[in-house]
Coordinates of C-alpha atoms in Angstrom, one line a residue:
Chain Q
M47 CA 0.0 0.0 0.0
T48 CA 1.4 3.4 -1.0
Q49 CA 1.7 6.4 1.3
A50 CA -1.1 8.0 -0.8
D51 CA -3.4 5.0 -0.2
D52 CA -2.7 5.2 3.5
R53 CA -3.6 8.9 3.5
L54 CA -6.8 8.3 1.6
E55 CA -7.8 5.5 4.0
H56 CA -7.2 7.8 6.9
L57 CA -9.2 10.7 5.4
Q58 CA -12.0 8.3 4.5
R59 CA -12.3 7.2 8.1
L60 CA -12.2 10.8 9.4
A61 CA -14.9 11.9 6.8
R62 CA -16.8 8.6 7.4
L63 CA -16.8 7.9 3.7
D64 CA -16.9 4.4 2.2
L65 CA -15.6 4.9 -1.4
A66 CA -15.9 2.2 -4.1
P67 CA -12.5 1.1 -5.5
E68 CA -13.0 3.1 -8.8
E69 CA -14.1 6.2 -6.8
A70 CA -11.1 5.8 -4.5
A71 CA -8.7 5.8 -7.5
E72 CA -10.3 9.0 -8.8
V73 CA -10.1 10.7 -5.4
A74 CA -6.5 9.6 -4.9
A75 CA -5.5 11.2 -8.1
D76 CA -7.3 14.4 -7.2
L77 CA -5.7 14.3 -3.8
V78 CA -2.2 14.2 -5.3
T79 CA -3.0 17.3 -7.5
L80 CA -4.4 19.1 -4.4
L81 CA -1.4 18.3 -2.2
D82 CA 1.0 19.3 -4.9
Y83 CA -0.7 22.6 -5.1
L84 CA -0.6 23.0 -1.3
A85 CA 3.1 22.1 -1.3
R86 CA 3.7 25.0 -3.8
L87 CA 1.7 27.4 -1.4
Q88 CA 3.8 26.1 1.5
A89 CA 7.0 26.8 -0.4
A90 CA 6.1 30.5 -0.9
D91 CA 8.4 32.9 0.9
V92 CA 6.3 34.6 3.6
E93 CA 9.2 35.7 5.7
G94 CA 8.3 39.0 7.4
E95 CA 4.6 38.7 6.6
D96 CA 2.1 38.9 9.4
E97 CA -0.1 35.8 10.0
W98 CA -3.7 36.3 8.9
R99 CA -6.0 37.3 11.7
P100 CA -9.7 37.9 11.6
P101 CA -10.6 41.6 11.9
L102 CA -11.3 42.9 15.4
A103 CA -15.0 43.1 16.2
P104 CA -16.4 46.5 16.8
A105 CA -18.7 46.3 19.9
A106 CA -21.7 46.4 17.6
A107 CA -20.6 43.2 15.9
M108 CA -21.8 41.2 18.9
R109 CA -25.3 40.3 19.7
A110 CA -27.2 41.1 22.9
D111 CA -28.3 37.8 24.6
V112 CA -31.9 37.8 23.5
L113 CA -34.1 35.2 21.8
A114 CA -34.9 35.3 18.1
P115 CA -37.4 33.0 16.4
S116 CA -36.2 29.5 15.7
L117 CA -37.3 27.5 12.7
P118 CA -40.5 25.5 12.9
T119 CA -39.3 21.9 13.7
A120 CA -41.1 20.5 10.6
L121 CA -39.3 23.0 8.3
A122 CA -35.9 22.2 9.8
L123 CA -36.5 18.4 9.4
A124 CA -37.8 18.9 5.9
L125 CA -34.2 19.7 4.8
A126 CA -32.9 16.3 6.0
P127 CA -32.9 13.1 4.0
A128 CA -34.7 11.3 6.8
A129 CA -36.5 12.3 10.0
K130 CA -38.4 10.4 12.7
D131 CA -40.5 11.6 15.7
G132 CA -39.1 15.1 15.5
F133 CA -35.5 13.9 15.3
F134 CA -33.1 13.8 12.3
E135 CA -32.5 10.2 11.4
V136 CA -29.0 9.1 10.6
P137 CA -27.2 5.7 10.2
R138 CA -26.5 4.1 13.6
T139 CA -23.4 5.6 15.3
L140 CA -23.4 4.0 18.7
E141 CA -20.0 2.8 19.9
D142 CA -21.0 -0.2 22.0
A143 CA -19.5 -0.8 25.4
Chain K
M29 CA 2.7 1.1 44.6
F30 CA 1.6 3.0 41.5
E31 CA 0.0 6.5 42.0
P32 CA -2.5 8.0 39.5
V33 CA -1.6 11.2 37.7
I34 CA -4.9 13.0 36.7
G35 CA -5.9 16.0 34.6
L36 CA -9.5 17.0 34.1
E37 CA -11.4 18.7 31.3
V38 CA -14.6 20.2 32.6
H39 CA -17.4 21.6 30.4
L40 CA -19.9 24.0 31.9
A41 CA -23.1 25.1 30.1
L42 CA -23.1 28.9 30.3
R43 CA -26.1 30.6 31.9
T44 CA -27.3 32.5 28.8
T45 CA -30.7 33.0 27.3
S46 CA -29.7 32.3 23.7
K47 CA -27.1 30.2 21.9
L48 CA -23.5 31.3 21.3
F49 CA -23.9 32.5 17.7
C50 CA -27.7 32.7 17.2
G51 CA -30.9 33.7 18.9
C52 CA -32.2 30.2 19.5
S53 CA -32.9 29.3 23.2
A54 CA -29.9 27.8 25.0
E55 CA -32.1 26.0 27.4
G56 CA -32.6 22.6 25.7
F57 CA -33.7 20.9 28.9
G58 CA -37.3 20.0 28.7
A59 CA -37.9 21.2 25.1
S60 CA -39.2 18.9 22.3
P61 CA -36.5 17.6 19.9
N62 CA -35.3 20.2 17.4
E63 CA -37.5 22.9 18.7
N64 CA -34.6 25.4 19.2
V65 CA -32.8 25.3 15.8
C66 CA -32.3 27.9 13.1
P67 CA -30.3 28.2 9.9
V68 CA -27.2 29.4 11.9
C69 CA -27.0 26.6 14.4
L70 CA -28.0 24.0 11.7
G71 CA -25.0 25.3 9.7
L72 CA -27.0 26.1 6.5
P73 CA -25.2 27.8 3.7
G74 CA -25.2 31.6 3.6
T75 CA -25.6 32.1 7.3
L76 CA -23.4 34.2 9.5
P77 CA -22.7 33.5 13.2
V78 CA -22.8 36.5 15.5
V79 CA -21.2 36.3 18.9
N80 CA -23.4 36.5 22.0
E81 CA -21.8 39.2 24.2
R82 CA -23.2 37.7 27.4
A83 CA -21.4 34.4 26.7
V84 CA -18.1 36.3 26.4
E85 CA -18.8 38.2 29.6
L86 CA -19.5 35.0 31.5
A87 CA -16.4 33.1 30.2
L88 CA -14.3 36.2 31.0
R89 CA -15.6 36.2 34.6
F90 CA -14.8 32.5 34.9
A91 CA -11.3 32.9 33.5
V92 CA -10.6 35.8 35.9
A93 CA -11.9 33.8 38.9
L94 CA -9.6 31.0 38.0
G95 CA -6.7 33.4 38.1
C96 CA -6.1 33.0 34.3
E97 CA -4.1 35.4 32.2
V98 CA -6.5 37.0 29.7
P99 CA -5.3 38.2 26.3
S100 CA -6.1 41.6 24.9
T101 CA -7.7 39.9 21.8
T102 CA -9.2 36.4 21.7
Y103 CA -10.1 34.3 18.6
F104 CA -12.6 31.6 17.6
H105 CA -11.4 28.5 15.7
R106 CA -13.1 25.8 13.7
K107 CA -12.4 22.3 15.0
H108 CA -13.3 19.9 12.2
Y109 CA -14.8 16.5 12.7
F110 CA -17.6 14.5 11.0
Y111 CA -20.2 13.3 13.3
P112 CA -24.0 13.7 13.2
D113 CA -24.0 15.7 16.5
A114 CA -22.1 18.5 14.7
P115 CA -24.3 19.9 11.8
K116 CA -21.6 22.3 10.5
N117 CA -19.0 19.5 10.3
Y118 CA -16.9 21.5 12.7
Q119 CA -17.3 22.8 16.2
T120 CA -16.7 26.5 16.8
S121 CA -14.2 26.6 19.6
Q122 CA -11.0 28.5 20.6
G123 CA -7.5 27.4 19.6
D124 CA -4.2 29.2 20.2
V125 CA -5.5 32.3 22.0
P126 CA -8.3 31.2 24.4
I127 CA -10.0 33.6 26.8
G128 CA -7.9 32.4 29.7
Q129 CA -4.6 30.6 30.2
H130 CA -2.2 29.7 33.1
G131 CA -4.6 30.0 36.0
R132 CA -4.7 28.1 39.3
V133 CA -7.3 26.9 41.9
S134 CA -6.5 26.3 45.5
L135 CA -8.7 23.7 47.2
P136 CA -9.8 23.8 50.9
S137 CA -7.4 21.0 51.6
G138 CA -4.6 23.3 50.5
K139 CA -4.0 21.4 47.3
R140 CA -3.3 23.7 44.3
V141 CA -4.3 22.7 40.8
G142 CA -3.0 24.5 37.7
I143 CA -5.4 25.6 35.0
T144 CA -3.9 25.1 31.6
R145 CA -6.6 27.0 29.8
C146 CA -10.3 27.9 29.6
H147 CA -12.1 28.7 26.4
L148 CA -15.5 29.3 24.9
E149 CA -17.0 26.8 22.6
E150 CA -20.4 25.6 21.3
D151 CA -22.1 22.4 22.5
A152 CA -22.9 19.5 20.2
G153 CA -26.3 18.0 19.6
R154 CA -27.7 14.9 21.4
L155 CA -27.7 11.5 19.8
V156 CA -30.3 8.9 20.7
H157 CA -29.8 5.2 19.9
P158 CA -33.1 3.3 19.9
A159 CA -32.7 -0.4 20.9
Y160 CA -32.2 -2.8 18.0
A161 CA -32.7 -0.1 15.4
D162 CA -30.3 0.4 12.4
H163 CA -30.4 4.2 12.9
S164 CA -29.6 6.9 15.4
L165 CA -31.7 10.0 16.1
V166 CA -30.3 13.5 16.4
D167 CA -31.7 16.4 18.5
L168 CA -29.9 19.7 17.7
N169 CA -31.4 21.8 20.5
R170 CA -28.1 21.9 22.4
A171 CA -26.0 22.4 19.2
G172 CA -24.5 25.8 19.3
A173 CA -25.4 26.4 23.0
P174 CA -22.5 28.1 24.8
L175 CA -20.0 26.2 26.9
V176 CA -16.9 27.1 28.8
E177 CA -14.3 24.4 28.9
M178 CA -11.5 24.3 31.3
V179 CA -8.5 22.0 31.3
T180 CA -6.2 21.4 34.3
E181 CA -2.6 20.6 34.5
P182 CA -1.9 16.9 35.5
D183 CA -1.8 18.0 39.2
I184 CA -4.4 15.7 40.7
R185 CA -3.3 12.5 42.5
S186 CA -6.5 10.8 43.6
A187 CA -10.2 10.3 42.9
E188 CA -10.9 12.1 46.1
E189 CA -8.9 15.2 45.0
A190 CA -10.7 15.1 41.6
R191 CA -14.0 15.2 43.5
E192 CA -12.8 18.1 45.7
F193 CA -11.7 20.0 42.6
L194 CA -15.0 19.5 40.8
A195 CA -16.9 20.6 43.9
E196 CA -14.8 23.8 44.0
I197 CA -15.3 24.5 40.3
R198 CA -19.1 23.9 40.6
A199 CA -19.3 26.3 43.6
I200 CA -17.2 29.0 41.8
A201 CA -19.3 28.8 38.7
Q202 CA -22.5 29.0 40.7
A203 CA -21.3 31.9 42.8
L204 CA -20.2 33.8 39.7
G205 CA -23.6 33.1 38.0
V206 CA -21.6 31.6 35.1
S207 CA -23.3 28.3 35.0
D208 CA -25.9 26.2 36.9
A209 CA -23.1 23.6 36.9
A210 CA -25.8 20.8 37.4
P211 CA -24.3 17.5 36.2
E212 CA -27.8 15.9 36.4
E213 CA -29.0 18.3 33.7
G214 CA -25.9 17.8 31.6
K215 CA -24.7 21.3 32.5
M216 CA -21.4 20.1 33.9
R217 CA -19.5 17.3 32.2
A218 CA -16.0 16.0 32.7
D219 CA -13.4 14.1 30.7
V220 CA -10.5 12.7 32.6
N221 CA -6.9 12.1 31.6
V222 CA -5.2 9.5 33.8
S223 CA -1.9 7.7 33.8
V224 CA -0.1 5.8 36.6
R225 CA 3.6 5.9 37.7
L226 CA 5.8 5.0 40.6
P227 CA 6.2 8.1 42.8
G228 CA 9.1 10.2 41.5
E229 CA 9.1 8.5 38.1
P230 CA 8.2 10.3 34.9
F231 CA 4.5 10.4 33.9
G232 CA 3.2 7.2 32.3
T233 CA 1.1 6.8 29.1
K234 CA -2.2 8.5 29.6
V235 CA -5.7 7.4 28.7
E236 CA -8.6 9.7 28.3
V237 CA -12.0 8.7 29.6
K238 CA -14.8 10.8 28.1
N239 CA -18.3 11.9 29.0
L240 CA -18.6 11.5 32.7
N241 CA -21.9 13.0 33.9
S242 CA -21.6 13.0 37.6
F243 CA -18.9 13.4 40.3
K244 CA -19.6 9.8 41.3
S245 CA -18.8 8.6 37.8
V246 CA -15.6 10.6 37.7
A247 CA -14.4 9.1 40.9
A248 CA -15.4 5.6 39.9
A249 CA -13.9 5.9 36.4
L250 CA -10.6 7.2 37.9
T251 CA -10.4 4.4 40.5
F252 CA -11.2 1.8 37.8
E253 CA -8.8 3.2 35.3
A254 CA -5.8 3.6 37.7
K255 CA -6.3 0.0 38.9
R256 CA -6.5 -1.3 35.3
Q257 CA -3.4 0.5 34.3
A258 CA -1.5 -0.6 37.4
Q259 CA -2.5 -4.2 36.8
L260 CA -1.2 -4.0 33.2
L261 CA 2.1 -2.7 34.3
E262 CA 2.5 -5.2 37.2
G263 CA 1.8 -7.9 34.7
G264 CA 4.7 -6.7 32.6
R265 CA 2.4 -5.2 29.9
R266 CA 2.1 -1.7 28.5
V267 CA -0.6 0.9 28.7
V268 CA -1.9 1.9 25.2
Q269 CA -2.6 5.6 24.7
E270 CA -6.3 5.7 23.8
T271 CA -9.7 7.2 24.4
R272 CA -12.1 5.2 26.5
G273 CA -15.8 5.5 27.4
W274 CA -17.4 4.8 30.8
N275 CA -20.0 2.0 31.2
E276 CA -22.1 3.2 34.1
G277 CA -23.9 -0.2 34.5
G278 CA -20.8 -2.2 34.5
Q279 CA -18.7 0.4 36.4
R280 CA -15.8 0.0 33.9
T281 CA -14.1 1.8 31.1
Y282 CA -14.0 0.4 27.5
P283 CA -12.0 1.5 24.4
L284 CA -13.7 3.9 22.0
R285 CA -12.9 3.6 18.3
S286 CA -12.3 7.3 17.7
K287 CA -8.7 7.9 16.7
E288 CA -8.6 11.6 15.8
T289 CA -5.5 13.4 16.8
A290 CA -5.1 17.2 17.1
A291 CA -3.8 17.5 13.5
D292 CA -6.9 15.7 12.2
Y293 CA -9.1 18.4 13.6
R294 CA -7.6 20.9 11.2
Y295 CA -8.0 23.9 13.6
L296 CA -8.3 27.1 11.7
R297 CA -9.2 30.6 12.7
D298 CA -12.9 31.1 11.9
P299 CA -13.0 33.6 9.0
D300 CA -16.7 34.3 9.7
I301 CA -16.2 35.5 13.3
P302 CA -14.4 38.7 14.1
A303 CA -11.8 38.6 16.9
V304 CA -13.0 39.8 20.3
A305 CA -11.1 42.6 22.0
I306 CA -10.8 42.5 25.8
P307 CA -9.4 45.9 26.9
D308 CA -7.6 46.2 30.2
E309 CA -10.3 48.3 31.7
R310 CA -12.8 45.6 31.0
K311 CA -10.7 43.0 32.8
R312 CA -10.3 45.4 35.7
A313 CA -14.1 45.9 35.9
V314 CA -14.6 42.2 36.0
Q315 CA -12.0 41.8 38.7
A316 CA -13.6 44.6 40.7
S317 CA -17.1 43.1 40.6
M318 CA -16.0 39.6 41.6
P319 CA -18.6 38.2 44.1
E320 CA -17.6 36.3 47.2
L321 CA -16.2 32.9 46.2
P322 CA -17.0 29.7 48.1
Q323 CA -13.7 29.6 50.1
A324 CA -14.1 33.2 51.3
R325 CA -17.7 32.3 52.2
L326 CA -16.5 29.3 54.1
G327 CA -14.0 31.4 56.0
R328 CA -16.7 33.9 56.9
Y329 CA -19.0 31.2 58.2
R330 CA -16.2 29.7 60.3
A331 CA -15.4 33.1 61.7
A332 CA -19.1 33.5 62.6
G333 CA -18.8 30.3 64.7
V334 CA -20.4 27.8 62.4
R335 CA -18.8 24.3 62.7
G336 CA -16.7 23.0 59.8
T337 CA -19.1 20.4 58.4
E338 CA -22.2 22.6 58.3
A339 CA -20.2 25.6 57.1
A340 CA -18.8 23.7 54.1
Q341 CA -22.1 22.1 53.3
I342 CA -23.7 25.6 53.1
A343 CA -20.8 27.6 51.6
Y344 CA -20.5 25.1 48.7
D345 CA -24.1 25.3 47.6
H346 CA -24.6 28.8 46.3
A347 CA -28.4 28.9 46.5
V348 CA -28.5 27.4 50.0
A349 CA -25.8 29.9 51.1
L350 CA -28.0 32.8 49.9
L351 CA -30.9 31.4 51.9
F352 CA -28.6 30.9 54.9
D353 CA -27.2 34.5 54.8
A354 CA -30.7 36.0 54.5
T355 CA -31.9 33.8 57.4
V356 CA -29.0 34.7 59.7
A357 CA -29.7 38.4 58.9
A358 CA -33.3 38.0 60.0
Y359 CA -32.4 36.0 63.1
A360 CA -31.3 37.0 66.6
G361 CA -29.1 34.2 67.8
P362 CA -26.0 32.2 66.9
A363 CA -25.6 31.4 63.2
Q364 CA -24.8 27.8 64.2
N365 CA -28.5 27.3 65.2
V366 CA -29.7 28.3 61.7
A367 CA -27.0 26.1 60.2
N368 CA -28.2 23.1 62.3
W369 CA -31.8 23.5 61.0
L370 CA -30.8 24.2 57.4
T371 CA -28.5 21.3 57.0
G372 CA -30.6 19.0 59.3
E373 CA -34.3 18.8 59.2
V374 CA -34.8 21.3 56.4
A375 CA -32.3 19.7 54.0
G376 CA -33.7 16.3 54.9
R377 CA -37.3 17.2 54.2
A378 CA -36.3 19.0 51.0
N379 CA -34.2 16.0 49.8
A380 CA -37.2 13.7 50.4
L381 CA -39.1 16.0 47.9
G382 CA -36.1 15.7 45.5
V383 CA -35.3 19.4 45.6
S384 CA -32.8 21.7 47.4
A385 CA -34.1 23.7 50.3
A386 CA -33.4 26.8 48.2
D387 CA -35.9 25.6 45.6
T388 CA -38.8 25.4 48.0
K389 CA -41.1 28.2 49.2
L390 CA -39.2 28.4 52.5
T391 CA -38.5 32.1 53.3
P392 CA -35.6 33.3 55.4
T393 CA -38.0 35.0 57.8
A394 CA -40.0 31.9 58.3
L395 CA -36.9 29.8 59.1
A396 CA -35.5 32.6 61.4
R397 CA -38.8 32.7 63.3
L398 CA -39.0 28.9 63.7
V399 CA -35.5 28.7 65.2
E400 CA -36.3 31.7 67.5
L401 CA -39.4 29.9 68.8
V402 CA -37.3 26.8 69.6
D403 CA -34.6 29.0 71.2
A404 CA -37.2 30.7 73.4
G405 CA -38.5 27.4 74.6
S406 CA -42.0 28.2 73.3
L407 CA -41.9 25.4 70.7
S408 CA -40.4 22.0 71.3
A409 CA -37.8 20.8 68.8
T410 CA -40.0 17.8 68.0
A411 CA -43.0 20.1 67.3
A412 CA -40.8 22.4 65.3
K413 CA -39.6 19.5 63.1
D414 CA -43.2 18.6 62.3
L415 CA -43.7 22.1 61.0
V416 CA -40.8 22.0 58.5
P417 CA -42.8 20.4 55.7
D418 CA -45.4 23.2 55.9
L419 CA -42.6 25.8 56.0
L420 CA -41.3 24.4 52.7
Q421 CA -44.7 25.1 51.3
G422 CA -44.4 28.7 52.3
A423 CA -46.3 28.6 55.7
D424 CA -45.5 31.0 58.5
P425 CA -44.4 29.3 61.7
A426 CA -46.1 31.7 64.2
A427 CA -49.4 31.2 62.4
L428 CA -49.0 27.4 62.4
V429 CA -48.1 27.4 66.1
A430 CA -51.2 29.4 66.9
S431 CA -53.6 27.4 64.7
R432 CA -52.4 24.1 65.9
G433 CA -52.0 25.1 69.6
L434 CA -48.4 24.0 69.7
D435 CA -47.1 26.5 72.2
Q436 CA -44.8 24.6 74.5
V437 CA -45.8 24.6 78.1
S438 CA -42.9 26.0 80.1
D439 CA -45.1 27.1 83.1
A440 CA -43.6 25.2 86.1
A441 CA -46.9 25.1 87.9
A442 CA -48.8 23.6 84.9
I443 CA -46.1 21.0 84.6
E444 CA -46.2 20.1 88.3
T445 CA -50.0 19.5 87.9
L446 CA -49.4 17.2 84.9
V447 CA -46.7 15.3 86.8
T448 CA -49.0 14.8 89.8
V449 CA -51.8 13.5 87.6
V450 CA -49.6 11.1 85.8
M451 CA -47.9 9.7 88.9
E452 CA -51.3 9.1 90.6
A453 CA -52.6 7.4 87.5
N454 CA -49.5 5.1 87.2
P455 CA -48.4 3.9 90.7
E456 CA -46.8 0.7 89.4
L457 CA -44.6 2.6 86.9
V458 CA -43.7 5.0 89.7
E459 CA -42.4 2.1 91.8
R460 CA -40.4 0.7 88.9
V461 CA -38.7 4.1 88.3
R462 CA -37.9 4.3 92.1
A463 CA -36.2 0.9 91.8
N464 CA -34.5 1.7 88.5
P465 CA -34.1 5.5 87.8
K466 CA -33.2 4.7 84.2
A467 CA -36.8 3.9 83.5
I468 CA -37.7 7.5 84.0
N469 CA -38.3 7.9 80.3
A470 CA -41.4 5.7 80.4
L471 CA -42.9 8.1 82.9
L472 CA -41.7 11.1 81.0
G473 CA -43.4 9.7 77.9
K474 CA -46.7 9.6 79.9
V475 CA -46.3 13.3 80.9
M476 CA -45.6 14.3 77.4
A477 CA -48.6 12.4 76.1
A478 CA -50.8 13.9 78.7
S479 CA -49.6 17.4 77.5
Q480 CA -50.2 16.4 73.9
G481 CA -46.5 16.9 73.3
K482 CA -46.6 20.5 74.5
A483 CA -44.8 20.2 77.8
N484 CA -41.2 21.4 77.9
P485 CA -39.4 18.0 78.2
D486 CA -36.5 19.4 80.3
L487 CA -38.8 20.9 82.9
A488 CA -41.0 17.8 83.0
R489 CA -37.9 15.6 83.5
R490 CA -36.6 17.8 86.3
S491 CA -40.0 17.9 88.0
L492 CA -40.4 14.1 87.9
A493 CA -36.9 13.5 89.2
G494 CA -37.5 16.0 92.0
R495 CA -40.8 14.3 93.0
L496 CA -39.2 10.8 92.9
A497 CA -36.3 12.2 94.9
L498 CA -33.8 10.8 92.4
E499 CA -30.3 12.2 92.9
E500 CA -29.7 13.4 89.3
P501 CA -32.0 13.4 86.4
P502 CA -30.4 10.7 84.3
G503 CA -29.3 12.0 80.9

């Protein structure tokens, strides 16, 4: 197994993806292109440049601690692939004892 | 003999009305599933989080109380992981510049525990796993609710110290108004890091046990884990660095499959959330408005003559301490008397109802009057105890005494009359007590019954002893 395969397997697990072999081959190729590009970015000379920081919030950029209307539950759930009894339904995730 | 080396991570739900970045209610307890969700906390595209200024204020207060250094600017980070309880696929947290770092907490035992950091972050949703189903259910009411997380240095050496530390943190958070810190409502949760070593040796390999929901579970998980690790090492085996869960039913830890490391979380400064400035004058204002913290309160109670056990019990329960202070202010007598009633009969009756005394309708004035009636000898302790349940319902003790005719009889002549009547009616019992003075309680019981419980028992005992010519009223 190559280093790229290892990396892909690790990323699949983190992203909870289960790619078919032909999909994996395609993604692996994309990943190489992406990482090559990132390597070029990392090689750029940034000596003396400040690290990016988010702008400072003016006081008005914060909210007072007050309630605003929430979405009706039915509308929130309508966005999901599956719902049940007011909950979003997802594939089972329990890590058993 | 191996000793455990323990660090704690404590999450406290901040006492805000709304969530950290949106106006949905932060109080998920008791709501229907997915009742408090909106496009921001669901992480829908095109939404923009806006920081809740109250949450920043509360976290700042907490950081200052823990003696942390507070930066002049603090930042929010994205911590990426994929799990259905995190609808944005990342948790908004704080990374390299949290709101507080390098603090310390001193415990009543004298133990000092270093605070590595404390930071603001959002809570995740709740997962439900129906039995035998192929699916899990997600409730996002808590998703986006504000938490403060604090992490300690590995300074703790026993389950008992961990418990003491958690009690201190809970009391501090309650005194500050930062959090209800109620583990039973999920408002205080702990993860523990534990390793074992021979004293003086370097730290061993650590194991993290996640999601402990009570002080009891923390202590039990620490005890179990330290023993498990010691047994591995004694058997010549190694401890594996891993994350474990806690099985409450089996009282044991078990390995979790999650294997994320810090790098996998891809922390990055959140480009959607501006940095938050904390000017020096704001820090000074927070410092200046610090309320009395539990240890100072404990010191004040001890100085007022309250015994250690009762003083600690009251000082470390913020709501009860407020009730105690108000009662003592309304009461003419030693504070210890109020402490006895508050931690004794009142706490017992409230516990039986499943609540704290502070959550009942008991008023400080009512409790002060009750204790004064007993002090004055106009109400027997027994009769007073019988009134406590009514006091918890908001009743006034003086009114109860009047309506139930409970005034204690302390009139010597009236008691003499009662004693005469009882002795004449029970000649055999009188003979028995003459032969065996220890049997006086049987006779005393008759006197009390004849008075319908209203006779002052000390006076009645003295009167009986005098009439029977016993040397000393037996204790």
